[in-house]
Each structure stands twice: as structure tokens, then as C-alpha cells.
Amino acid sequence: HREEKRSVRSGKALSVLFIDMDGFKNVNTDHGHLAGSAALVEAAAVISSCGRETDVVARFGGDEFSLVLPDTGPEGAMAVAERIRDRIRVFSFLEAKGLAVHLTASIGIASLPDVSGSAENLLRAADRAMYQVKNSGKNGIHVAERNT
């Protein structure tokens, strides 16, 4: 909400990425919930490493994360999303536990002012964009349509 208000006040863009770890359920099933928790910590670190110090990463629930990108329009958000997707794809999760688990990510992007102006609508649009990736084969990126 704070970044949304700042974006509206300053007239600068604000983007949100909604990130879902593809196939993550298998980590819990195959290696247990403690391994799953460790993999989520690693995923958060990978996601954080792709942004700036001013960006905000949060676990949104389960194996989903959101990344708030102040002063970032759709093009900049796409660059960050591509970096995240590429780094997740090549990262070897759970190596400290003697495993080498590989995952991919489905990422939805929504930006103000392209999407109607509230934090809830922005997050909802990014979530819907992420599900479009999930429904079309996973391991991809989709930008929410204007005013969705």
C-alpha cells in the first residue's frame, strides 16, 4: 500500500511480480517438509539477488513469492523476471543436504499505471498473469493486460 501511494503521488511506475515455483510440491513429497522449507529459503535468496536493495521480496504463501519493484515499469519488471526465471532454472536447490533439485518458475507481472490503481488490483492482476503462464506450460513470464 505504501509503494502504491508513493507511485500515485510521484507519478512513477510501480511493478509487482507474482512468482510460483513450478513442481515445488514434489520437493515436499520426495524429500520432506524440512527440505521444502530449506528450498523456499534458497528460492527467496535467489529472487532477492535479482532485485535491488529497495525492492521488497515476500513469501506470499506456500511456494509463491511476490516482488515489489518501486520506480519500475513493465520493461524493467520483465528484465527482473527474466533474471529470476533464468537463475531459478539453473540453481541447484538443497545441495547442502546432498541433493540437486532443479525447479522452474512461473511469473506474472503487473504495473501501475497500466493496471487499475490499487495495491489489491495490482497483486490480483499479477497473480492472474502468473496463472496464464501455469496454464500454458509453466516456466515462463506473462505481463498483465492494461486495466485487468
mmCIF file of N, CA and C in Angstrom:
data_model
loop_
_atom_site.group_PDB
_atom_site.id
_atom_site.type_symbol
_atom_site.label_atom_id
_atom_site.label_comp_id
_atom_site.label_asym_id
_atom_site.label_seq_id
_atom_site.Cartn_x
_atom_site.Cartn_y
_atom_site.Cartn_z
ATOM 1 N N HIS A 1 0.820 -1.198 0.000
ATOM 2 C CA HIS A 1 0.000 0.000 0.000
ATOM 3 C C HIS A 1 0.866 1.265 0.000
ATOM 4 N N ARG A 2 1.962 1.231 0.774
ATOM 5 C CA ARG A 2 2.846 2.398 0.857
ATOM 6 C C ARG A 2 3.442 2.703 -0.516
ATOM 7 N N GLU A 3 3.916 1.677 -1.210
ATOM 8 C CA GLU A 3 4.529 1.895 -2.529
ATOM 9 C C GLU A 3 3.497 2.325 -3.559
ATOM 10 N N GLU A 4 2.279 1.813 -3.444
ATOM 11 C CA GLU A 4 1.214 2.232 -4.355
ATOM 12 C C GLU A 4 0.939 3.725 -4.183
ATOM 13 N N LYS A 5 0.827 4.167 -2.940
ATOM 14 C CA LYS A 5 0.574 5.586 -2.672
ATOM 15 C C LYS A 5 1.723 6.448 -3.162
ATOM 16 N N ARG A 6 2.954 5.985 -2.943
ATOM 17 C CA ARG A 6 4.122 6.731 -3.401
ATOM 18 C C ARG A 6 4.137 6.824 -4.922
ATOM 19 N N SER A 7 3.773 5.730 -5.592
ATOM 20 C CA SER A 7 3.739 5.702 -7.054
ATOM 21 C C SER A 7 2.716 6.700 -7.594
ATOM 22 N N VAL A 8 1.537 6.701 -7.009
ATOM 23 C CA VAL A 8 0.486 7.618 -7.456
ATOM 24 C C VAL A 8 0.904 9.066 -7.204
ATOM 25 N N ARG A 9 1.467 9.326 -6.025
ATOM 26 C CA ARG A 9 1.882 10.688 -5.656
ATOM 27 C C ARG A 9 2.998 11.202 -6.569
ATOM 28 N N SER A 10 3.967 10.339 -6.862
ATOM 29 C CA SER A 10 5.135 10.769 -7.639
ATOM 30 C C SER A 10 4.927 10.666 -9.144
ATOM 31 N N GLY A 11 3.912 9.902 -9.555
ATOM 32 C CA GLY A 11 3.699 9.683 -10.983
ATOM 33 C C GLY A 11 4.674 8.686 -11.581
ATOM 34 N N LYS A 12 5.416 7.965 -10.723
ATOM 35 C CA LYS A 12 6.365 6.965 -11.203
ATOM 36 C C LYS A 12 5.721 5.591 -11.209
ATOM 37 N N ALA A 13 6.219 4.733 -12.065
ATOM 38 C CA ALA A 13 5.668 3.390 -12.202
ATOM 39 C C ALA A 13 5.956 2.552 -10.960
ATOM 40 N N LEU A 14 5.163 1.522 -10.797
ATOM 41 C CA LEU A 14 5.345 0.519 -9.749
ATOM 42 C C LEU A 14 4.964 -0.815 -10.365
ATOM 43 N N SER A 15 5.813 -1.804 -10.205
ATOM 44 C CA SER A 15 5.500 -3.130 -10.726
ATOM 45 C C SER A 15 5.555 -4.159 -9.619
ATOM 46 N N VAL A 16 4.773 -5.212 -9.822
ATOM 47 C CA VAL A 16 4.762 -6.350 -8.911
ATOM 48 C C VAL A 16 4.940 -7.609 -9.729
ATOM 49 N N LEU A 17 5.810 -8.479 -9.238
ATOM 50 C CA LEU A 17 5.951 -9.812 -9.819
ATOM 51 C C LEU A 17 5.283 -10.792 -8.871
ATOM 52 N N PHE A 18 4.548 -11.731 -9.419
ATOM 53 C CA PHE A 18 3.988 -12.830 -8.634
ATOM 54 C C PHE A 18 4.666 -14.089 -9.160
ATOM 55 N N ILE A 19 5.365 -14.784 -8.282
ATOM 56 C CA ILE A 19 6.243 -15.888 -8.678
ATOM 57 C C ILE A 19 5.775 -17.173 -8.025
ATOM 58 N N ASP A 20 5.564 -18.203 -8.825
ATOM 59 C CA ASP A 20 5.206 -19.522 -8.314
ATOM 60 C C ASP A 20 6.281 -20.510 -8.727
ATOM 61 N N MET A 21 6.740 -21.287 -7.762
ATOM 62 C CA MET A 21 7.773 -22.286 -8.030
ATOM 63 C C MET A 21 7.113 -23.521 -8.643
ATOM 64 N N ASP A 22 7.405 -23.795 -9.907
ATOM 65 C CA ASP A 22 6.812 -24.930 -10.613
ATOM 66 C C ASP A 22 7.315 -26.248 -10.015
ATOM 67 N N GLY A 23 6.398 -27.168 -9.785
ATOM 68 C CA GLY A 23 6.767 -28.506 -9.326
ATOM 69 C C GLY A 23 7.251 -28.569 -7.894
ATOM 70 N N PHE A 24 7.027 -27.520 -7.123
ATOM 71 C CA PHE A 24 7.567 -27.496 -5.767
ATOM 72 C C PHE A 24 6.955 -28.566 -4.869
ATOM 73 N N LYS A 25 5.712 -28.922 -5.120
ATOM 74 C CA LYS A 25 5.053 -29.945 -4.302
ATOM 75 C C LYS A 25 5.898 -31.219 -4.263
ATOM 76 N N ASN A 26 6.570 -31.528 -5.360
ATOM 77 C CA ASN A 26 7.404 -32.735 -5.415
ATOM 78 C C ASN A 26 8.570 -32.673 -4.433
ATOM 79 N N VAL A 27 9.063 -31.485 -4.129
ATOM 80 C CA VAL A 27 10.148 -31.364 -3.154
ATOM 81 C C VAL A 27 9.670 -31.868 -1.797
ATOM 82 N N ASN A 28 8.499 -31.394 -1.372
ATOM 83 C CA ASN A 28 7.940 -31.845 -0.101
ATOM 84 C C ASN A 28 7.629 -33.337 -0.128
ATOM 85 N N THR A 29 7.056 -33.801 -1.220
ATOM 86 C CA THR A 29 6.675 -35.205 -1.335
ATOM 87 C C THR A 29 7.899 -36.120 -1.347
ATOM 88 N N ASP A 30 8.905 -35.748 -2.124
ATOM 89 C CA ASP A 30 10.078 -36.610 -2.299
ATOM 90 C C ASP A 30 11.114 -36.490 -1.176
ATOM 91 N N HIS A 31 11.215 -35.307 -0.568
ATOM 92 C CA HIS A 31 12.310 -35.063 0.372
ATOM 93 C C HIS A 31 11.858 -34.599 1.758
ATOM 94 N N GLY A 32 10.555 -34.361 1.930
ATOM 95 C CA GLY A 32 10.028 -33.956 3.231
ATOM 96 C C GLY A 32 9.875 -32.454 3.364
ATOM 97 N N HIS A 33 9.074 -32.063 4.343
ATOM 98 C CA HIS A 33 8.752 -30.651 4.528
ATOM 99 C C HIS A 33 9.935 -29.828 5.027
ATOM 100 N N LEU A 34 10.838 -30.424 5.774
ATOM 101 C CA LEU A 34 12.022 -29.657 6.205
ATOM 102 C C LEU A 34 12.889 -29.303 5.009
ATOM 103 N N ALA A 35 13.037 -30.236 4.086
ATOM 104 C CA ALA A 35 13.779 -29.938 2.855
ATOM 105 C C ALA A 35 13.037 -28.881 2.045
ATOM 106 N N GLY A 36 11.699 -28.980 2.009
ATOM 107 C CA GLY A 36 10.906 -27.982 1.304
ATOM 108 C C GLY A 36 11.101 -26.597 1.890
ATOM 109 N N SER A 37 11.130 -26.510 3.213
ATOM 110 C CA SER A 37 11.362 -25.217 3.863
ATOM 111 C C SER A 37 12.732 -24.665 3.514
ATOM 112 N N ALA A 38 13.736 -25.515 3.492
ATOM 113 C CA ALA A 38 15.089 -25.076 3.126
ATOM 114 C C ALA A 38 15.129 -24.599 1.674
ATOM 115 N N ALA A 39 14.427 -25.297 0.799
ATOM 116 C CA ALA A 39 14.387 -24.894 -0.611
ATOM 117 C C ALA A 39 13.690 -23.545 -0.773
ATOM 118 N N LEU A 40 12.664 -23.275 0.034
ATOM 119 C CA LEU A 40 11.992 -21.972 -0.029
ATOM 120 C C LEU A 40 12.920 -20.847 0.404
ATOM 121 N N VAL A 41 13.740 -21.104 1.416
ATOM 122 C CA VAL A 41 14.729 -20.106 1.849
ATOM 123 C C VAL A 41 15.710 -19.839 0.707
ATOM 124 N N GLU A 42 16.148 -20.902 0.043
ATOM 125 C CA GLU A 42 17.065 -20.727 -1.090
ATOM 126 C C GLU A 42 16.392 -19.970 -2.234
ATOM 127 N N ALA A 43 15.123 -20.282 -2.507
ATOM 128 C CA ALA A 43 14.400 -19.589 -3.575
ATOM 129 C C ALA A 43 14.286 -18.098 -3.251
ATOM 130 N N ALA A 44 13.988 -17.772 -2.004
ATOM 131 C CA ALA A 44 13.897 -16.362 -1.598
ATOM 132 C C ALA A 44 15.232 -15.656 -1.811
ATOM 133 N N ALA A 45 16.318 -16.336 -1.517
ATOM 134 C CA ALA A 45 17.641 -15.734 -1.711
ATOM 135 C C ALA A 45 17.924 -15.498 -3.190
ATOM 136 N N VAL A 46 17.554 -16.454 -4.040
ATOM 137 C CA VAL A 46 17.754 -16.283 -5.481
ATOM 138 C C VAL A 46 16.929 -15.102 -5.978
ATOM 139 N N ILE A 47 15.668 -15.045 -5.568
ATOM 140 C CA ILE A 47 14.792 -13.957 -6.002
ATOM 141 C C ILE A 47 15.341 -12.614 -5.522
ATOM 142 N N SER A 48 15.740 -12.548 -4.258
ATOM 143 C CA SER A 48 16.293 -11.303 -3.710
ATOM 144 C C SER A 48 17.528 -10.844 -4.456
ATOM 145 N N SER A 49 18.354 -11.795 -4.865
ATOM 146 C CA SER A 49 19.597 -11.445 -5.557
ATOM 147 C C SER A 49 19.352 -10.846 -6.937
ATOM 148 N N CYS A 50 18.153 -10.987 -7.448
ATOM 149 C CA CYS A 50 17.835 -10.480 -8.783
ATOM 150 C C CYS A 50 17.291 -9.062 -8.770
ATOM 151 N N GLY A 51 16.987 -8.553 -7.579
ATOM 152 C CA GLY A 51 16.425 -7.222 -7.480
ATOM 153 C C GLY A 51 17.416 -6.238 -6.894
ATOM 154 N N ARG A 52 16.882 -5.067 -6.574
ATOM 155 C CA ARG A 52 17.682 -4.012 -5.960
ATOM 156 C C ARG A 52 17.425 -3.996 -4.456
ATOM 157 N N GLU A 53 18.241 -3.256 -3.758
ATOM 158 C CA GLU A 53 18.090 -3.141 -2.311
ATOM 159 C C GLU A 53 16.736 -2.541 -1.933
ATOM 160 N N THR A 54 16.187 -1.698 -2.779
ATOM 161 C CA THR A 54 14.911 -1.039 -2.491
ATOM 162 C C THR A 54 13.705 -1.901 -2.840
ATOM 163 N N ASP A 55 13.897 -3.006 -3.539
ATOM 164 C CA ASP A 55 12.799 -3.902 -3.889
ATOM 165 C C ASP A 55 12.421 -4.735 -2.667
ATOM 166 N N VAL A 56 11.175 -5.168 -2.619
ATOM 167 C CA VAL A 56 10.680 -5.915 -1.466
ATOM 168 C C VAL A 56 10.251 -7.305 -1.916
ATOM 169 N N VAL A 57 10.879 -8.333 -1.327
ATOM 170 C CA VAL A 57 10.524 -9.727 -1.601
ATOM 171 C C VAL A 57 9.728 -10.247 -0.416
ATOM 172 N N ALA A 58 8.644 -10.947 -0.703
ATOM 173 C CA ALA A 58 7.846 -11.543 0.369
ATOM 174 C C ALA A 58 7.328 -12.903 -0.079
ATOM 175 N N ARG A 59 7.330 -13.828 0.856
ATOM 176 C CA ARG A 59 6.668 -15.103 0.589
ATOM 177 C C ARG A 59 5.187 -14.825 0.707
ATOM 178 N N PHE A 60 4.457 -15.220 -0.304
ATOM 179 C CA PHE A 60 3.039 -14.895 -0.342
ATOM 180 C C PHE A 60 2.198 -16.041 0.194
ATOM 181 N N GLY A 61 2.749 -17.218 0.240
ATOM 182 C CA GLY A 61 2.035 -18.392 0.731
ATOM 183 C C GLY A 61 2.510 -19.598 -0.018
ATOM 184 N N GLY A 62 2.600 -20.715 0.674
ATOM 185 C CA GLY A 62 3.045 -21.941 0.008
ATOM 186 C C GLY A 62 4.376 -21.718 -0.678
ATOM 187 N N ASP A 63 4.391 -21.913 -1.967
ATOM 188 C CA ASP A 63 5.622 -21.749 -2.750
ATOM 189 C C ASP A 63 5.527 -20.531 -3.670
ATOM 190 N N GLU A 64 4.774 -19.541 -3.241
ATOM 191 C CA GLU A 64 4.591 -18.326 -4.032
ATOM 192 C C GLU A 64 5.266 -17.146 -3.350
ATOM 193 N N PHE A 65 5.837 -16.288 -4.182
ATOM 194 C CA PHE A 65 6.517 -15.093 -3.703
ATOM 195 C C PHE A 65 6.000 -13.899 -4.481
ATOM 196 N N SER A 66 6.096 -12.738 -3.876
ATOM 197 C CA SER A 66 5.847 -11.508 -4.620
ATOM 198 C C SER A 66 7.089 -10.639 -4.491
ATOM 199 N N LEU A 67 7.307 -9.853 -5.506
ATOM 200 C CA LEU A 67 8.432 -8.922 -5.530
ATOM 201 C C LEU A 67 7.881 -7.572 -5.954
ATOM 202 N N VAL A 68 7.998 -6.594 -5.062
ATOM 203 C CA VAL A 68 7.520 -5.232 -5.329
ATOM 204 C C VAL A 68 8.703 -4.439 -5.860
ATOM 205 N N LEU A 69 8.511 -3.817 -7.025
ATOM 206 C CA LEU A 69 9.571 -3.086 -7.719
ATOM 207 C C LEU A 69 9.195 -1.609 -7.847
ATOM 208 N N PRO A 70 9.560 -0.779 -6.863
ATOM 209 C CA PRO A 70 9.268 0.654 -6.959
ATOM 210 C C PRO A 70 10.003 1.290 -8.139
ATOM 211 N N ASP A 71 9.395 2.328 -8.701
ATOM 212 C CA ASP A 71 10.014 3.088 -9.799
ATOM 213 C C ASP A 71 10.399 2.191 -10.975
ATOM 214 N N THR A 72 9.597 1.174 -11.233
ATOM 215 C CA THR A 72 9.905 0.215 -12.297
ATOM 216 C C THR A 72 8.666 -0.028 -13.141
ATOM 217 N N GLY A 73 8.793 0.200 -14.436
ATOM 218 C CA GLY A 73 7.707 -0.060 -15.374
ATOM 219 C C GLY A 73 7.762 -1.488 -15.890
ATOM 220 N N PRO A 74 6.874 -1.821 -16.832
ATOM 221 C CA PRO A 74 6.799 -3.190 -17.347
ATOM 222 C C PRO A 74 8.105 -3.703 -17.964
ATOM 223 N N GLU A 75 8.843 -2.835 -18.660
ATOM 224 C CA GLU A 75 10.085 -3.296 -19.304
ATOM 225 C C GLU A 75 11.127 -3.680 -18.257
ATOM 226 N N GLY A 76 11.290 -2.841 -17.252
ATOM 227 C CA GLY A 76 12.228 -3.152 -16.180
ATOM 228 C C GLY A 76 11.799 -4.378 -15.402
ATOM 229 N N ALA A 77 10.486 -4.507 -15.168
ATOM 230 C CA ALA A 77 9.966 -5.677 -14.454
ATOM 231 C C ALA A 77 10.220 -6.947 -15.260
ATOM 232 N N MET A 78 10.082 -6.848 -16.579
ATOM 233 C CA MET A 78 10.354 -8.010 -17.439
ATOM 234 C C MET A 78 11.819 -8.429 -17.320
ATOM 235 N N ALA A 79 12.721 -7.469 -17.292
ATOM 236 C CA ALA A 79 14.150 -7.789 -17.160
ATOM 237 C C ALA A 79 14.423 -8.513 -15.841
ATOM 238 N N VAL A 80 13.808 -8.044 -14.752
ATOM 239 C CA VAL A 80 13.983 -8.703 -13.452
ATOM 240 C C VAL A 80 13.371 -10.097 -13.492
ATOM 241 N N ALA A 81 12.181 -10.223 -14.062
ATOM 242 C CA ALA A 81 11.512 -11.525 -14.146
ATOM 243 C C ALA A 81 12.340 -12.525 -14.946
ATOM 244 N N GLU A 82 12.919 -12.076 -16.052
ATOM 245 C CA GLU A 82 13.763 -12.974 -16.855
ATOM 246 C C GLU A 82 14.985 -13.427 -16.067
ATOM 247 N N ARG A 83 15.573 -12.500 -15.324
ATOM 248 C CA ARG A 83 16.735 -12.843 -14.494
ATOM 249 C C ARG A 83 16.344 -13.881 -13.445
ATOM 250 N N ILE A 84 15.207 -13.681 -12.795
ATOM 251 C CA ILE A 84 14.735 -14.641 -11.789
ATOM 252 C C ILE A 84 14.486 -15.999 -12.422
ATOM 253 N N ARG A 85 13.738 -16.017 -13.506
ATOM 254 C CA ARG A 85 13.423 -17.298 -14.171
ATOM 255 C C ARG A 85 14.691 -18.030 -14.575
ATOM 256 N N ASP A 86 15.644 -17.318 -15.150
ATOM 257 C CA ASP A 86 16.890 -17.952 -15.595
ATOM 258 C C ASP A 86 17.716 -18.477 -14.427
ATOM 259 N N ARG A 87 17.801 -17.690 -13.350
ATOM 260 C CA ARG A 87 18.607 -18.129 -12.202
ATOM 261 C C ARG A 87 17.956 -19.287 -11.448
ATOM 262 N N ILE A 88 16.630 -19.271 -11.334
ATOM 263 C CA ILE A 88 15.928 -20.389 -10.681
ATOM 264 C C ILE A 88 16.153 -21.667 -11.492
ATOM 265 N N ARG A 89 16.043 -21.562 -12.808
ATOM 266 C CA ARG A 89 16.150 -22.735 -13.688
ATOM 267 C C ARG A 89 17.502 -23.431 -13.559
ATOM 268 N N VAL A 90 18.572 -22.672 -13.356
ATOM 269 C CA VAL A 90 19.910 -23.282 -13.291
ATOM 270 C C VAL A 90 20.385 -23.535 -11.862
ATOM 271 N N PHE A 91 19.636 -23.052 -10.870
ATOM 272 C CA PHE A 91 20.056 -23.199 -9.478
ATOM 273 C C PHE A 91 19.866 -24.643 -9.022
ATOM 274 N N SER A 92 20.827 -25.140 -8.294
ATOM 275 C CA SER A 92 20.736 -26.483 -7.735
ATOM 276 C C SER A 92 20.306 -26.366 -6.272
ATOM 277 N N PHE A 93 19.036 -26.616 -6.024
ATOM 278 C CA PHE A 93 18.475 -26.495 -4.686
ATOM 279 C C PHE A 93 18.907 -27.676 -3.808
ATOM 280 N N LEU A 94 19.064 -27.398 -2.539
ATOM 281 C CA LEU A 94 19.319 -28.389 -1.486
ATOM 282 C C LEU A 94 20.656 -29.101 -1.604
ATOM 283 N N GLU A 95 21.632 -28.448 -2.217
ATOM 284 C CA GLU A 95 22.962 -29.053 -2.299
ATOM 285 C C GLU A 95 23.563 -29.288 -0.918
ATOM 286 N N ALA A 96 23.270 -28.412 0.049
ATOM 287 C CA ALA A 96 23.797 -28.578 1.413
ATOM 288 C C ALA A 96 23.275 -29.861 2.056
ATOM 289 N N LYS A 97 22.165 -30.371 1.546
ATOM 290 C CA LYS A 97 21.599 -31.620 2.048
ATOM 291 C C LYS A 97 21.985 -32.814 1.172
ATOM 292 N N GLY A 98 22.938 -32.596 0.281
ATOM 293 C CA GLY A 98 23.391 -33.672 -0.590
ATOM 294 C C GLY A 98 22.463 -33.961 -1.753
ATOM 295 N N LEU A 99 21.580 -33.038 -2.070
ATOM 296 C CA LEU A 99 20.637 -33.211 -3.170
ATOM 297 C C LEU A 99 20.952 -32.209 -4.272
ATOM 298 N N ALA A 100 20.330 -32.409 -5.402
ATOM 299 C CA ALA A 100 20.459 -31.460 -6.509
ATOM 300 C C ALA A 100 19.090 -31.357 -7.169
ATOM 301 N N VAL A 101 18.221 -30.565 -6.563
ATOM 302 C CA VAL A 101 16.854 -30.408 -7.041
ATOM 303 C C VAL A 101 16.798 -29.205 -7.976
ATOM 304 N N HIS A 102 16.170 -29.398 -9.121
ATOM 305 C CA HIS A 102 16.028 -28.308 -10.088
ATOM 306 C C HIS A 102 14.553 -27.962 -10.247
ATOM 307 N N LEU A 103 14.278 -26.679 -10.228
ATOM 308 C CA LEU A 103 12.917 -26.161 -10.327
ATOM 309 C C LEU A 103 12.862 -25.090 -11.409
ATOM 310 N N THR A 104 11.662 -24.721 -11.764
ATOM 311 C CA THR A 104 11.451 -23.585 -12.657
ATOM 312 C C THR A 104 10.435 -22.660 -11.991
ATOM 313 N N ALA A 105 10.198 -21.520 -12.613
ATOM 314 C CA ALA A 105 9.273 -20.545 -12.038
ATOM 315 C C ALA A 105 8.326 -20.001 -13.104
ATOM 316 N N SER A 106 7.084 -19.803 -12.685
ATOM 317 C CA SER A 106 6.083 -19.123 -13.499
ATOM 318 C C SER A 106 5.880 -17.749 -12.872
ATOM 319 N N ILE A 107 5.970 -16.705 -13.698
ATOM 320 C CA ILE A 107 5.982 -15.339 -13.169
ATOM 321 C C ILE A 107 4.957 -14.468 -13.889
ATOM 322 N N GLY A 108 4.131 -13.790 -13.091
ATOM 323 C CA GLY A 108 3.195 -12.804 -13.614
ATOM 324 C C GLY A 108 3.665 -11.414 -13.231
ATOM 325 N N ILE A 109 3.452 -10.471 -14.135
ATOM 326 C CA ILE A 109 3.864 -9.082 -13.919
ATOM 327 C C ILE A 109 2.652 -8.176 -14.063
ATOM 328 N N ALA A 110 2.530 -7.221 -13.151
ATOM 329 C CA ALA A 110 1.527 -6.162 -13.287
ATOM 330 C C ALA A 110 2.179 -4.850 -12.870
ATOM 331 N N SER A 111 1.812 -3.776 -13.557
ATOM 332 C CA SER A 111 2.436 -2.475 -13.305
ATOM 333 C C SER A 111 1.389 -1.375 -13.202
ATOM 334 N N LEU A 112 1.668 -0.416 -12.325
ATOM 335 C CA LEU A 112 0.903 0.829 -12.282
ATOM 336 C C LEU A 112 1.634 1.826 -13.172
ATOM 337 N N PRO A 113 0.995 2.607 -13.977
ATOM 338 C CA PRO A 113 -0.442 2.818 -14.018
ATOM 339 C C PRO A 113 -1.179 1.924 -15.007
ATOM 340 N N ASP A 114 -0.516 0.937 -15.623
ATOM 341 C CA ASP A 114 -1.160 0.100 -16.644
ATOM 342 C C ASP A 114 -2.351 -0.673 -16.102
ATOM 343 N N VAL A 115 -2.259 -1.113 -14.861
ATOM 344 C CA VAL A 115 -3.340 -1.851 -14.214
ATOM 345 C C VAL A 115 -4.032 -0.889 -13.261
ATOM 346 N N SER A 116 -5.353 -0.995 -13.171
ATOM 347 C CA SER A 116 -6.099 -0.050 -12.334
ATOM 348 C C SER A 116 -5.486 0.089 -10.949
ATOM 349 N N GLY A 117 -5.534 1.314 -10.438
ATOM 350 C CA GLY A 117 -4.678 1.752 -9.367
ATOM 351 C C GLY A 117 -4.989 1.412 -7.936
ATOM 352 N N SER A 118 -4.856 0.174 -7.538
ATOM 353 C CA SER A 118 -4.840 -0.140 -6.115
ATOM 354 C C SER A 118 -3.871 -1.301 -5.913
ATOM 355 N N ALA A 119 -3.343 -1.381 -4.721
ATOM 356 C CA ALA A 119 -2.398 -2.451 -4.409
ATOM 357 C C ALA A 119 -3.056 -3.818 -4.611
ATOM 358 N N GLU A 120 -4.307 -3.946 -4.198
ATOM 359 C CA GLU A 120 -5.016 -5.221 -4.335
ATOM 360 C C GLU A 120 -5.193 -5.597 -5.800
ATOM 361 N N ASN A 121 -5.608 -4.627 -6.620
ATOM 362 C CA ASN A 121 -5.801 -4.909 -8.049
ATOM 363 C C ASN A 121 -4.483 -5.236 -8.730
ATOM 364 N N LEU A 122 -3.425 -4.567 -8.310
ATOM 365 C CA LEU A 122 -2.109 -4.828 -8.887
ATOM 366 C C LEU A 122 -1.670 -6.260 -8.584
ATOM 367 N N LEU A 123 -1.796 -6.666 -7.349
ATOM 368 C CA LEU A 123 -1.414 -8.019 -6.955
ATOM 369 C C LEU A 123 -2.316 -9.057 -7.621
ATOM 370 N N ARG A 124 -3.605 -8.773 -7.679
ATOM 371 C CA ARG A 124 -4.562 -9.686 -8.317
ATOM 372 C C ARG A 124 -4.222 -9.861 -9.806
ATOM 373 N N ALA A 125 -3.876 -8.769 -10.468
ATOM 374 C CA ALA A 125 -3.532 -8.847 -11.892
ATOM 375 C C ALA A 125 -2.243 -9.643 -12.109
ATOM 376 N N ALA A 126 -1.255 -9.453 -11.236
ATOM 377 C CA ALA A 126 -0.006 -10.216 -11.346
ATOM 378 C C ALA A 126 -0.264 -11.696 -11.100
ATOM 379 N N ASP A 127 -1.133 -12.001 -10.148
ATOM 380 C CA ASP A 127 -1.499 -13.393 -9.854
ATOM 381 C C ASP A 127 -2.182 -14.030 -11.065
ATOM 382 N N ARG A 128 -3.125 -13.316 -11.663
ATOM 383 C CA ARG A 128 -3.808 -13.845 -12.857
ATOM 384 C C ARG A 128 -2.820 -14.048 -14.009
ATOM 385 N N ALA A 129 -1.891 -13.122 -14.160
ATOM 386 C CA ALA A 129 -0.879 -13.265 -15.219
ATOM 387 C C ALA A 129 -0.018 -14.495 -14.970
ATOM 388 N N MET A 130 0.323 -14.746 -13.695
ATOM 389 C CA MET A 130 1.107 -15.939 -13.364
ATOM 390 C C MET A 130 0.329 -17.209 -13.722
ATOM 391 N N TYR A 131 -0.967 -17.223 -13.444
ATOM 392 C CA TYR A 131 -1.773 -18.399 -13.773
ATOM 393 C C TYR A 131 -1.877 -18.608 -15.281
ATOM 394 N N GLN A 132 -1.796 -17.543 -16.060
ATOM 395 C CA GLN A 132 -1.774 -17.720 -17.511
ATOM 396 C C GLN A 132 -0.521 -18.483 -17.926
ATOM 397 N N VAL A 133 0.591 -18.209 -17.256
ATOM 398 C CA VAL A 133 1.823 -18.961 -17.529
ATOM 399 C C VAL A 133 1.623 -20.414 -17.129
ATOM 400 N N LYS A 134 1.088 -20.651 -15.936
ATOM 401 C CA LYS A 134 0.855 -22.021 -15.456
ATOM 402 C C LYS A 134 0.001 -22.802 -16.442
ATOM 403 N N ASN A 135 -1.045 -22.154 -16.948
ATOM 404 C CA ASN A 135 -1.972 -22.828 -17.850
ATOM 405 C C ASN A 135 -1.411 -23.053 -19.245
ATOM 406 N N SER A 136 -0.306 -22.381 -19.564
ATOM 407 C CA SER A 136 0.259 -22.554 -20.904
ATOM 408 C C SER A 136 1.598 -23.293 -20.874
ATOM 409 N N GLY A 137 1.867 -24.011 -19.791
ATOM 410 C CA GLY A 137 3.043 -24.871 -19.790
ATOM 411 C C GLY A 137 4.090 -24.581 -18.744
ATOM 412 N N LYS A 138 3.951 -23.536 -17.970
ATOM 413 C CA LYS A 138 4.863 -23.197 -16.876
ATOM 414 C C LYS A 138 6.204 -22.666 -17.390
ATOM 415 N N ASN A 139 7.088 -22.306 -16.431
ATOM 416 C CA ASN A 139 8.429 -21.801 -16.726
ATOM 417 C C ASN A 139 8.407 -20.655 -17.732
ATOM 418 N N GLY A 140 7.616 -19.637 -17.418
ATOM 419 C CA GLY A 140 7.523 -18.505 -18.321
ATOM 420 C C GLY A 140 7.132 -17.242 -17.576
ATOM 421 N N ILE A 141 6.872 -16.201 -18.376
ATOM 422 C CA ILE A 141 6.535 -14.872 -17.852
ATOM 423 C C ILE A 141 5.372 -14.327 -18.664
ATOM 424 N N HIS A 142 4.435 -13.683 -17.968
ATOM 425 C CA HIS A 142 3.333 -13.035 -18.659
ATOM 426 C C HIS A 142 3.079 -11.678 -18.003
ATOM 427 N N VAL A 143 2.866 -10.669 -18.826
ATOM 428 C CA VAL A 143 2.561 -9.321 -18.336
ATOM 429 C C VAL A 143 1.052 -9.127 -18.395
ATOM 430 N N ALA A 144 0.480 -8.668 -17.280
ATOM 431 C CA ALA A 144 -0.959 -8.412 -17.221
ATOM 432 C C ALA A 144 -1.344 -7.368 -18.259
ATOM 433 N N GLU A 145 -2.509 -7.554 -18.815
ATOM 434 C CA GLU A 145 -3.024 -6.616 -19.808
ATOM 435 C C GLU A 145 -3.429 -5.310 -19.133
ATOM 436 N N ARG A 146 -3.475 -4.267 -19.901
ATOM 437 C CA ARG A 146 -3.871 -2.949 -19.386
ATOM 438 C C ARG A 146 -5.254 -3.033 -18.744
ATOM 439 N N ASN A 147 -5.349 -2.494 -17.523
ATOM 440 C CA ASN A 147 -6.610 -2.415 -16.779
ATOM 441 C C ASN A 147 -7.306 -3.761 -16.616
ATOM 442 N N THR A 148 -6.523 -4.811 -16.242
ATOM 443 C CA THR A 148 -7.148 -6.111 -15.972
ATOM 444 C C THR A 148 -7.392 -6.249 -14.502
#
